[in-house]
Each structure stands twice: as C-alpha cells, then as structure tokens.
Short mmCIF file of C-alpha atoms in Angstrom, two decimals:
data_model
loop_
_atom_site.label_atom_id
_atom_site.label_comp_id
_atom_site.label_asym_id
_atom_site.label_seq_id
_atom_site.Cartn_x
_atom_site.Cartn_y
_atom_site.Cartn_z
CA UNK R 1 0.00 0.00 0.00
CA UNK R 2 2.79 2.40 0.94
CA UNK R 3 4.57 1.71 -2.36
CA UNK R 4 1.38 2.35 -4.38
CA UNK R 5 0.81 5.69 -2.65
CA UNK R 6 4.44 6.64 -3.25
CA UNK R 7 4.23 5.84 -7.00
CA UNK R 8 1.10 8.00 -7.30
CA UNK R 9 2.88 10.82 -5.47
CA UNK R 10 5.93 10.57 -7.75
CA UNK R 11 3.81 10.65 -10.92
CA UNK R 12 1.77 13.61 -9.63
CA UNK R 13 4.96 15.54 -8.82
CA UNK R 14 6.30 14.91 -12.33
CA UNK R 15 3.00 16.13 -13.85
CA UNK R 16 3.16 19.38 -11.81
CA UNK R 17 6.71 20.04 -13.04
CA UNK R 18 5.72 19.33 -16.65
CA UNK R 19 2.75 21.74 -16.48
CA UNK R 20 4.98 24.48 -15.06
CA UNK R 21 7.36 24.05 -17.95
CA UNK R 22 4.47 24.30 -20.44
CA UNK R 23 3.51 27.65 -18.89
CA UNK R 24 7.03 28.95 -19.46
CA UNK R 25 8.38 28.62 -15.92
CA UNK R 26 11.95 27.44 -15.46
CA UNK R 27 11.07 25.82 -12.15
CA UNK R 28 7.77 25.11 -10.49
CA UNK R 29 6.08 27.44 -8.03
CA UNK R 30 6.73 25.09 -5.09
CA UNK R 31 10.47 25.18 -5.84
CA UNK R 32 10.41 28.98 -6.00
CA UNK R 33 8.70 29.23 -2.62
CA UNK R 34 11.23 26.85 -1.08
CA UNK R 35 14.12 28.92 -2.42
CA UNK R 36 12.54 32.10 -1.11
CA UNK R 37 11.98 30.55 2.29
CA UNK R 38 15.62 29.40 2.44
CA UNK R 39 16.80 32.92 1.56
CA UNK R 40 14.68 34.36 4.36
CA UNK R 41 15.92 31.77 6.87
CA UNK R 42 19.52 32.42 5.82
CA UNK R 43 19.01 36.12 6.41
CA UNK R 44 17.59 35.46 9.88
CA UNK R 45 20.49 33.16 10.80
CA UNK R 46 23.29 35.40 9.55
CA UNK R 47 21.83 38.60 11.00
CA UNK R 48 21.39 37.24 14.53
CA UNK R 49 23.44 39.15 17.08
CA UNK R 50 25.76 37.01 19.24
CA UNK R 51 25.59 37.15 23.04
CA UNK R 52 28.04 39.62 24.64
CA UNK R 53 31.62 38.36 24.78
CA UNK R 54 31.86 38.99 28.53
CA UNK R 55 28.95 36.62 29.28
CA UNK R 56 29.88 34.03 26.64
CA UNK R 57 30.25 30.43 27.85
CA UNK R 58 31.93 29.20 24.68
CA UNK R 59 31.90 29.16 20.90
CA UNK R 60 30.85 26.74 18.14
CA UNK R 61 31.64 26.51 14.44
CA UNK R 62 28.32 25.50 12.85
CA UNK R 63 27.80 23.83 9.46
CA UNK R 64 24.29 23.79 7.94
CA UNK R 65 23.49 21.69 4.88
CA UNK R 66 20.23 23.16 3.52
CA UNK R 67 19.68 20.17 1.21
CA UNK R 68 20.22 17.24 3.58
CA UNK R 69 17.34 14.91 4.41
CA UNK R 70 14.05 16.75 3.97
CA UNK R 71 15.78 20.12 3.71
CA UNK R 72 14.89 21.38 7.19
CA UNK R 73 18.31 22.28 8.64
CA UNK R 74 17.96 26.05 8.07
CA UNK R 75 14.53 26.07 9.69
CA UNK R 76 15.74 23.96 12.61
CA UNK R 77 18.66 26.27 13.29
CA UNK R 78 16.75 29.54 12.81
CA UNK R 79 13.79 28.58 15.01
CA UNK R 80 15.28 26.17 17.55
CA UNK R 81 19.05 25.72 17.73
CA UNK R 82 20.11 29.35 17.29
CA UNK R 83 17.70 30.79 19.89
CA UNK R 84 18.68 28.10 22.43
CA UNK R 85 22.38 28.79 21.93
CA UNK R 86 21.66 32.50 22.38
CA UNK R 87 19.78 31.90 25.62
CA UNK R 88 22.65 29.77 26.91
CA UNK R 89 25.24 32.44 25.98
CA UNK R 90 27.02 30.22 23.44
CA UNK R 91 28.41 32.14 20.47
CA UNK R 92 28.63 30.60 17.02
CA UNK R 93 29.99 31.14 13.54
CA UNK R 94 27.70 29.73 10.84
CA UNK R 95 28.74 28.20 7.50
CA UNK R 96 25.84 27.36 5.16
CA UNK R 97 27.22 24.82 2.73
CA UNK R 98 26.64 25.50 -0.95
CA UNK R 99 27.68 22.15 -2.38
CA UNK R 100 29.95 19.10 -2.04
CA UNK R 101 33.31 19.71 -0.31
CA UNK R 102 32.38 23.17 1.01
CA UNK R 103 32.75 22.07 4.64
CA UNK R 104 35.85 20.07 3.73
CA UNK R 105 37.53 23.11 2.20
CA UNK R 106 36.65 25.32 5.18
CA UNK R 107 38.14 22.89 7.68
CA UNK R 108 41.23 22.29 5.53
CA UNK R 109 42.14 25.95 5.53
CA UNK R 110 40.61 27.56 8.62
CA UNK R 111 43.36 29.13 10.72
CA UNK R 112 41.44 29.79 13.94
CA UNK R 113 39.92 26.39 14.78
CA UNK R 114 41.64 26.49 18.14
CA UNK R 115 39.30 29.26 19.40
CA UNK R 116 36.18 27.08 19.15
CA UNK R 117 34.96 24.63 21.78
CA UNK R 118 33.53 22.36 19.10
CA UNK R 119 31.89 21.94 15.72
CA UNK R 120 28.12 21.56 15.35
CA UNK R 121 26.74 19.89 12.22
CA UNK R 122 23.11 20.07 11.08
CA UNK R 123 23.03 17.34 8.46
CA UNK R 124 23.59 13.59 8.29
CA UNK R 125 26.59 11.27 8.38
CA UNK R 126 27.73 12.51 4.97
CA UNK R 127 28.65 16.00 6.18
CA UNK R 128 30.40 14.57 9.25
CA UNK R 129 32.47 12.41 6.88
CA UNK R 130 33.26 15.44 4.73
CA UNK R 131 34.28 17.49 7.76
CA UNK R 132 36.59 14.79 9.12
CA UNK R 133 38.32 14.42 5.80
CA UNK R 134 38.82 18.15 5.55
CA UNK R 135 40.63 17.98 8.90
CA UNK R 136 42.62 14.97 7.66
CA UNK R 137 44.25 17.21 5.03
CA UNK R 138 45.76 19.45 7.72
CA UNK R 139 49.25 19.10 9.14
CA UNK R 140 47.81 19.10 12.67
CA UNK R 141 45.00 16.62 11.89
CA UNK R 142 45.84 14.01 14.51
CA UNK R 143 45.98 16.60 17.28
CA UNK R 144 42.69 18.17 16.18
CA UNK R 145 40.69 14.93 15.86
CA UNK R 146 40.50 14.18 19.62
CA UNK R 147 40.48 17.87 20.63
CA UNK R 148 37.64 19.29 18.49
CA UNK R 149 34.37 17.61 19.57
CA UNK R 150 31.61 17.26 17.00
CA UNK R 151 27.96 17.85 17.84
CA UNK R 152 25.19 16.61 15.55
CA UNK R 153 21.58 17.71 15.07
CA UNK R 154 19.97 15.16 12.72
CA UNK R 155 18.92 16.69 9.42
CA UNK R 156 19.95 13.88 7.09
CA UNK R 157 18.22 10.61 6.21
CA UNK R 158 21.14 8.64 7.65
CA UNK R 159 22.26 9.44 11.20
CA UNK R 160 24.16 6.34 12.27
CA UNK R 161 26.85 8.12 14.28
CA UNK R 162 24.37 10.14 16.33
CA UNK R 163 22.08 7.16 16.93
CA UNK R 164 25.03 5.01 18.04
CA UNK R 165 26.07 7.67 20.54
CA UNK R 166 22.58 8.34 21.91
CA UNK R 167 21.67 4.65 22.18
CA UNK R 168 24.53 4.17 24.64
CA UNK R 169 22.63 6.44 27.03
CA UNK R 170 19.24 4.80 26.49
CA UNK R 171 17.62 7.26 24.10
CA UNK R 172 14.62 5.67 22.42
CA UNK R 173 15.31 5.23 18.72
CA UNK R 174 12.37 7.19 17.34
CA UNK R 175 12.71 10.25 15.13
CA UNK R 176 11.26 12.56 17.79
CA UNK R 177 13.27 11.15 20.70
CA UNK R 178 16.55 11.30 18.77
CA UNK R 179 15.88 14.86 17.63
CA UNK R 180 14.80 16.08 21.07
CA UNK R 181 17.83 14.62 22.81
CA UNK R 182 20.24 15.80 20.11
CA UNK R 183 18.88 19.34 20.40
CA UNK R 184 19.19 19.25 24.17
CA UNK R 185 22.83 18.14 24.09
CA UNK R 186 23.87 20.38 21.19
CA UNK R 187 22.59 23.56 22.84
CA UNK R 188 23.47 22.85 26.48
CA UNK R 189 26.38 24.54 28.28
CA UNK R 190 26.69 21.25 30.19
CA UNK R 191 27.34 19.23 27.00
CA UNK R 192 29.91 16.45 27.26
CA UNK R 193 31.81 14.65 24.53
CA UNK R 194 33.54 11.29 24.34
CA UNK R 195 35.77 9.15 22.16
CA UNK R 196 34.64 7.41 18.98
CA UNK R 197 37.08 5.13 17.18
CA UNK R 198 38.55 6.34 13.89
CA UNK R 199 39.52 4.15 10.92
CA UNK R 200 42.05 4.50 8.12
CA UNK R 201 40.72 3.81 4.63
CA UNK R 202 42.75 3.56 1.43
CA UNK R 203 41.24 3.39 -2.06
CA UNK R 204 42.82 3.36 -5.51
CA UNK R 205 43.55 7.09 -5.28
CA UNK R 206 42.91 8.47 -1.80
CA UNK R 207 43.18 7.99 1.96
CA UNK R 208 40.15 8.73 4.14
CA UNK R 209 39.23 8.94 7.80
CA UNK R 210 36.05 6.96 8.53
CA UNK R 211 33.85 6.26 11.54
CA UNK R 212 30.79 4.23 10.53
CA UNK R 213 30.46 1.77 7.65
CA UNK R 214 31.82 0.23 4.47
CA UNK R 215 29.28 -1.21 2.07
CA UNK R 216 29.22 -2.98 -1.28
CA UNK R 217 26.46 -4.91 -2.99
CA UNK R 218 22.85 -5.05 -1.85
CA UNK R 219 22.80 -2.48 0.97
CA UNK R 220 25.11 -0.05 -0.81
CA UNK R 221 22.87 -0.13 -3.89
CA UNK R 222 19.77 0.47 -1.76
CA UNK R 223 21.43 3.43 -0.08
CA UNK R 224 22.58 5.15 -3.27
CA UNK R 225 19.74 4.24 -5.62
CA UNK R 226 17.12 5.49 -3.13
CA UNK R 227 18.85 8.87 -2.83
CA UNK R 228 16.43 10.35 -5.39
CA UNK R 229 13.60 9.87 -2.86
CA UNK R 230 15.47 11.52 0.00
CA UNK R 231 13.33 14.67 0.23
CA UNK R 232 9.98 12.99 -0.36
CA UNK R 233 10.48 9.96 1.88
CA UNK R 234 13.31 10.68 4.30
CA UNK R 235 14.47 7.49 6.05
CA UNK R 236 11.56 5.55 4.47
CA UNK R 237 13.51 5.65 1.21
CA UNK R 238 15.53 2.67 2.44
CA UNK R 239 12.34 0.59 2.85
CA UNK R 240 11.17 1.31 -0.70
CA UNK R 241 14.66 0.77 -2.09
CA UNK R 242 14.96 -2.54 -0.23
CA UNK R 243 11.69 -3.80 -1.67
CA UNK R 244 12.72 -2.91 -5.21
CA UNK R 245 16.21 -4.41 -4.87
CA UNK R 246 14.87 -7.65 -3.31
CA UNK R 247 12.66 -8.14 -6.37
CA UNK R 248 15.55 -7.43 -8.73
CA UNK R 249 18.41 -9.19 -6.96
CA UNK R 250 21.99 -8.85 -8.21
CA UNK R 251 25.20 -10.73 -7.56
CA UNK R 252 28.63 -9.09 -7.35
CA UNK R 253 31.96 -10.70 -8.16
CA UNK R 254 34.69 -9.78 -5.70
CA UNK R 255 37.61 -10.76 -3.51
CA UNK R 256 37.36 -10.15 0.26
CA UNK R 257 40.46 -10.38 2.46
CA UNK R 258 40.49 -9.87 6.23
CA UNK R 259 42.41 -10.42 9.46
CA UNK R 260 40.65 -11.62 12.61
CA UNK R 261 40.64 -8.99 15.38
CA UNK R 262 42.99 -9.68 18.28
CA UNK R 263 43.24 -7.47 21.37
CA UNK R 264 47.08 -7.36 21.31
CA UNK R 265 47.31 -5.59 24.66
CA UNK R 266 45.47 -2.46 23.48
CA UNK R 267 42.45 -1.53 25.62
CA UNK R 268 40.35 1.18 23.92
CA UNK R 269 38.97 3.64 26.46
CA UNK R 270 36.42 6.44 26.42
CA UNK R 271 37.68 9.93 27.23
CA UNK R 272 34.67 11.90 28.52
CA UNK R 273 35.04 15.67 28.97
CA UNK R 274 33.00 18.87 29.12
CA UNK R 275 32.76 20.59 25.74
CA UNK R 276 32.94 24.09 27.22
CA UNK R 277 35.56 23.38 29.90
CA UNK R 278 38.34 24.25 27.43
CA UNK R 279 38.81 25.46 23.89
CA UNK R 280 40.15 23.21 21.17
CA UNK R 281 43.49 25.03 21.37
CA UNK R 282 43.78 24.39 25.10
CA UNK R 283 43.04 20.70 24.62
CA UNK R 284 45.58 20.49 21.80
CA UNK R 285 48.25 21.97 24.04
CA UNK R 286 47.65 19.22 26.58
CA UNK R 287 47.47 16.35 24.10
CA UNK R 288 50.30 14.05 23.11
CA UNK R 289 51.96 14.96 19.84
CA UNK R 290 50.44 12.42 17.43
CA UNK R 291 51.04 13.20 13.78
CA UNK R 292 50.17 10.04 11.89
CA UNK R 293 47.88 7.03 11.80
CA UNK R 294 48.46 4.74 14.79
CA UNK R 295 47.35 1.40 13.36
CA UNK R 296 45.96 -1.21 15.71
CA UNK R 297 47.39 -4.05 13.69
CA UNK R 298 50.44 -2.87 11.76
CA UNK R 299 51.26 -4.71 8.51
CA UNK R 300 54.82 -5.06 9.83
CA UNK R 301 53.60 -6.88 12.94
CA UNK R 302 54.85 -10.46 12.56
CA UNK R 303 52.28 -11.70 15.10
CA UNK R 304 49.32 -10.50 13.02
CA UNK R 305 46.63 -13.12 12.54
CA UNK R 306 46.55 -15.04 9.29
CA UNK R 307 44.74 -13.50 6.33
CA UNK R 308 41.48 -15.06 5.15
CA UNK R 309 40.73 -14.66 1.44
CA UNK R 310 37.30 -15.25 -0.17
CA UNK R 311 36.83 -14.84 -3.93
CA UNK R 312 33.24 -15.50 -4.93
CA UNK R 313 29.90 -14.07 -6.03
CA UNK R 314 28.52 -11.91 -3.22
CA UNK R 315 25.07 -10.54 -2.48
CA UNK R 316 26.17 -8.14 0.24
CA UNK R 317 29.31 -7.02 2.04
CA UNK R 318 28.74 -4.65 4.92
CA UNK R 319 31.16 -3.72 7.68
CA UNK R 320 30.30 -1.40 10.55
CA UNK R 321 32.33 0.14 13.34
CA UNK R 322 29.40 1.47 15.39
CA UNK R 323 26.17 -0.12 16.58
CA UNK R 324 23.66 1.80 14.46
CA UNK R 325 23.54 2.79 10.79
CA UNK R 326 20.12 4.46 11.22
CA UNK R 327 17.49 4.99 13.89
CA UNK R 328 16.03 1.49 13.64
CA UNK R 329 17.50 -1.52 15.46
CA UNK R 330 21.29 -1.73 15.81
CA UNK R 331 23.11 -3.40 12.93
CA UNK R 332 25.97 -4.50 15.22
CA UNK R 333 24.53 -4.69 18.75
CA UNK R 334 27.89 -5.49 20.37
CA UNK R 335 29.78 -2.52 18.85
CA UNK R 336 30.99 0.18 21.26
CA UNK R 337 31.88 3.78 20.52
CA UNK R 338 35.53 3.59 21.55
CA UNK R 339 36.17 -0.03 20.53
CA UNK R 340 38.20 -0.15 17.34
CA UNK R 341 37.23 -3.52 15.93
CA UNK R 342 35.42 -3.80 12.59
CA UNK R 343 32.21 -5.86 12.53
CA UNK R 344 32.21 -7.49 9.10
CA UNK R 345 29.23 -9.37 7.64
CA UNK R 346 28.70 -10.80 4.16
CA UNK R 347 26.27 -12.92 2.15
CA UNK R 348 27.39 -15.21 -0.67
CA UNK R 349 25.11 -15.86 -3.65
CA UNK R 350 25.51 -19.61 -3.27
CA UNK R 351 24.27 -19.53 0.35
CA UNK R 352 20.82 -18.07 -0.25
CA UNK R 353 17.81 -20.10 -1.29
CA UNK R 354 15.38 -17.60 -2.83
CA UNK R 355 14.77 -13.87 -2.97
CA UNK R 356 12.57 -14.32 0.07
CA UNK R 357 15.75 -14.88 2.10
CA UNK R 358 16.95 -11.39 1.23
CA UNK R 359 13.61 -9.84 2.15
CA UNK R 360 13.85 -11.67 5.49
CA UNK R 361 17.35 -10.28 5.99
CA UNK R 362 16.29 -6.68 5.38
CA UNK R 363 13.23 -7.00 7.63
CA UNK R 364 15.29 -8.73 10.34
CA UNK R 365 17.58 -5.68 10.67
CA UNK R 366 14.78 -3.79 12.43
CA UNK R 367 14.37 -6.69 14.88
CA UNK R 368 18.14 -7.12 15.41
CA UNK R 369 17.99 -10.76 14.28
CA UNK R 370 19.66 -10.37 10.85
CA UNK R 371 23.03 -11.66 12.04
CA UNK R 372 21.40 -14.88 13.27
CA UNK R 373 20.26 -15.92 9.79
CA UNK R 374 22.19 -19.00 8.58
CA UNK R 375 23.28 -17.46 5.27
CA UNK R 376 24.79 -14.35 6.91
CA UNK R 377 28.49 -14.74 7.74
CA UNK R 378 29.95 -12.42 10.39
CA UNK R 379 33.38 -11.91 11.89
CA UNK R 380 35.24 -9.26 13.94
CA UNK R 381 38.32 -8.04 12.06
CA UNK R 382 41.15 -5.54 12.52
CA UNK R 383 41.54 -4.95 8.78
CA UNK R 384 39.79 -5.85 5.55
CA UNK R 385 40.35 -5.39 1.86
CA UNK R 386 37.67 -5.53 -0.82
CA UNK R 387 38.54 -5.89 -4.50
CA UNK R 388 35.62 -5.38 -6.88
CA UNK R 389 35.91 -7.76 -9.83
CA UNK R 390 32.71 -6.80 -11.69
CA UNK R 391 31.17 -3.58 -12.99
CA UNK R 392 28.00 -1.73 -12.12
CA UNK R 393 28.15 -1.51 -8.33
CA UNK R 394 28.83 1.12 -5.68
CA UNK R 395 31.45 1.14 -2.95
CA UNK R 396 30.04 3.23 -0.11
CA UNK R 397 32.05 4.63 2.80
CA UNK R 398 30.15 6.23 5.70
CA UNK R 399 27.19 6.62 3.35
CA UNK R 400 29.22 8.32 0.59
CA UNK R 401 30.15 6.78 -2.77
CA UNK R 402 33.89 6.42 -3.39
CA UNK R 403 35.11 5.80 -6.92
CA UNK R 404 37.38 2.78 -6.55
CA UNK R 405 37.77 -0.88 -7.37
CA UNK R 406 39.78 -1.55 -4.20
CA UNK R 407 39.15 -0.41 -0.65
CA UNK R 408 41.30 -1.28 2.35
CA UNK R 409 40.14 -0.52 5.91
CA UNK R 410 42.32 -0.68 9.02
CA UNK R 411 41.50 -0.28 12.70
CA UNK R 412 43.58 2.41 14.39
CA UNK R 413 44.29 3.70 17.88
CA UNK R 414 43.14 7.18 16.83
CA UNK R 415 39.79 8.67 17.75
CA UNK R 416 37.48 11.59 17.29
CA UNK R 417 35.17 13.03 19.97
CA UNK R 418 31.42 13.47 19.65
CA UNK R 419 28.86 15.31 21.79
CA UNK R 420 27.20 12.49 23.72
CA UNK R 421 25.47 13.61 26.92
CA UNK R 422 24.96 16.38 29.44
CA UNK R 423 26.51 16.55 32.87
#
C-alpha cells in the first residue's frame, strides 16, 4: 500500500513540473517558494546578534546543509538551535554549505579552529564524513581529531553516528526522541563529549578517515539508488529501495580479504570531557603529539593473525564500526563507541535459497535478528580489503560513494570526539 501511494505521489509531482514548464516557468512554483523561504531563513540566521563576549560560555563553528534529508536544517537552526544557543550564551559562527566539499575546504584551511569549543553539524553522516576528511588534510590533523568535539543535530536521512552515541545512554530510537535529545545536548552549556574510534581507509587514489560503515552490494545499492527519494520519503527511502532491490536481486563478483581482530594488549577507552571546559586550542596543548595514523594491527607486525581470502559471487558485504547505521534496530549490537574492531558481515550468492531470504534479511535488521540468519556470515576483524571484480556496483564509505575498485580498511588507535550527553 505504501509503495502504491508513493508511486502516485511521484507521478503527480512529475505532472506538476511538466505543467509548469508548459507555462514557461523554469522551475515550479513550489520550488520557487522553497528557495525564497531558504533565503529568508539564511538572512535570519546570519543577522542574529551574538551574546556579549563577557557573558559568553563558549563558541561553536556550525555547518548547515540546507539540502540534507528533507531540507529542514535552516529552519531547525533559525527557530530552535540558534535561539537556544543564544539563551545559553554560546556564540557561534555559521557556515551554510553551498555544495559538495564546502565544509571540507573550510576545515582544511581555517586558521582559527583552536578558538572554538567544538563543531556543530546540522546534516547527516555525509557531512560529518566530509568534515573529518577536511581535517585529515591538515598538518595538525591528529591533534585536532580528539580535541575538536563534533555535535550533531539530525537533518539527514542517515544518522548512524548520532544514533550510536545516543543509544549508549538509552535514548529511544524514534525520530522525535533522537531529535529532542540531540537538540538538548547540542545547545546545552553542560554538554559532554567522548571518544569514537577512527579508521584508516585507502582506495585506488585516496586515503580517508572513517567512523561508521563500508558497504558494497545489496545495501550499498539500496542506499545510493534510493537517494532520489530523500526529500519525499526521508528514512523511508531505504524501505522502498529494499523492496525494489529484493525483487531485482543482483550478484557481485569480488575478492574479500580480512584479518581476525585480536586485542594485542590495546584496551580502547572512552575519554569523557566537558565541551565548554576548554577550547580546542587548550586541549591540543595538553594532548600528546600524534602526527600520523596509529594502526591497531600494523602490517609489519609479525604476530598479526593469518589473512582469510574469499573470492566469490557476493550478495552483500557490509562492515560497521558502530552499533547503528540508522534509527532502527542496531546493525551491530555489540559494537561500542571507543572499541576499534570492525564488525564485518557478508552474504554469498551460493548460500541463499530464494529472494525471500533477502527480504527476510532486510526486515530482520529492524528486529536485530539479521546476524542470526544462517546465510549471513559475520566476523570481527582488525583490517579488511575488498577488491571489486565486476562492474555496475557502488562502494560506499560512511554513506558516501567512493570511486574505486579496491578499498582497504584498518582499525587504528586514533579517535574523534562526539557530543554524547549532558553533565
């Protein structure tokens, strides 16, 4: 029923656009009103007067993506986040992103990051990923990562990082509960942050910092191919995409290599601190001088566990480093924020019976029983390498497509810090 209603809605929207074009309009009236509303909201946000410096409790660098999720980030900041920060005497500098890599470029080149207490992002996991990889391009990246806490107000259709953090403290995983708690933490002078493990990722051409997931095959296709329904359906786009992909199942030829995770004497720990107790610069001064990736399991380590290699036809390869990839049930219930192991799962074509098995898998994710299905293989690893041996598929890192045929992921001893609670 939901799918039928959606198809009707899509066709009606297309008809409206076509009629507007016939009348000579370059874009439809609804698009014009949305643009006008965004201009008005932008004016409100940028013209707001900051609280007096002498009463200021701290300062945030804020990134707003006006096109993430259902396009409500400007409205949320203008009507809710901004006024609450004002009342709590927290100053802020706002950057409204105008396209891909805007936030990345700002964080690559900004010379006064040390004056802020943290970064606040109104978007989804994609903008967090972009921000982290802007920092990665800096000479002082590995001192900034654990010193510049990141706050998140969910405005995207995928909010796995935020949901993983909030679930640790018992927040109910509903859209309203997640939003309410995120707003409370993001605007509170008592906000606290804590460690989240960081991963090193190498592709054919680039090195990335990652924090959430690596996908290829079924779930990656659902994520990317449903992007066109992001504004109309929000998180429900994954449900529609899953139904369509289950009916039109694909196989993917690839080679998967991994090393089993071993503790090796390293005990990941969570560093909890008050966001406004110190500035980023003050925390950097106190931090150890780390200037490179500190791998958990170095390739030169002769005691590393033996490599496992699987070359076959896959249905799905999905590895996560946090518990949640969205606000439904956890994908990896045993994952912890600070723990640096990679929770790898995969499905081989030869192991499934019918397409019904895949539908069961997708439905089971909401009930947290997907990893118990007999055709789903799972293992905890310290590193993995995926080589794509067929065409026509996406490799997705933290929800973002990366153009590569090879992706190598390694657990590290590095971390970032994320707003997580209030004192």
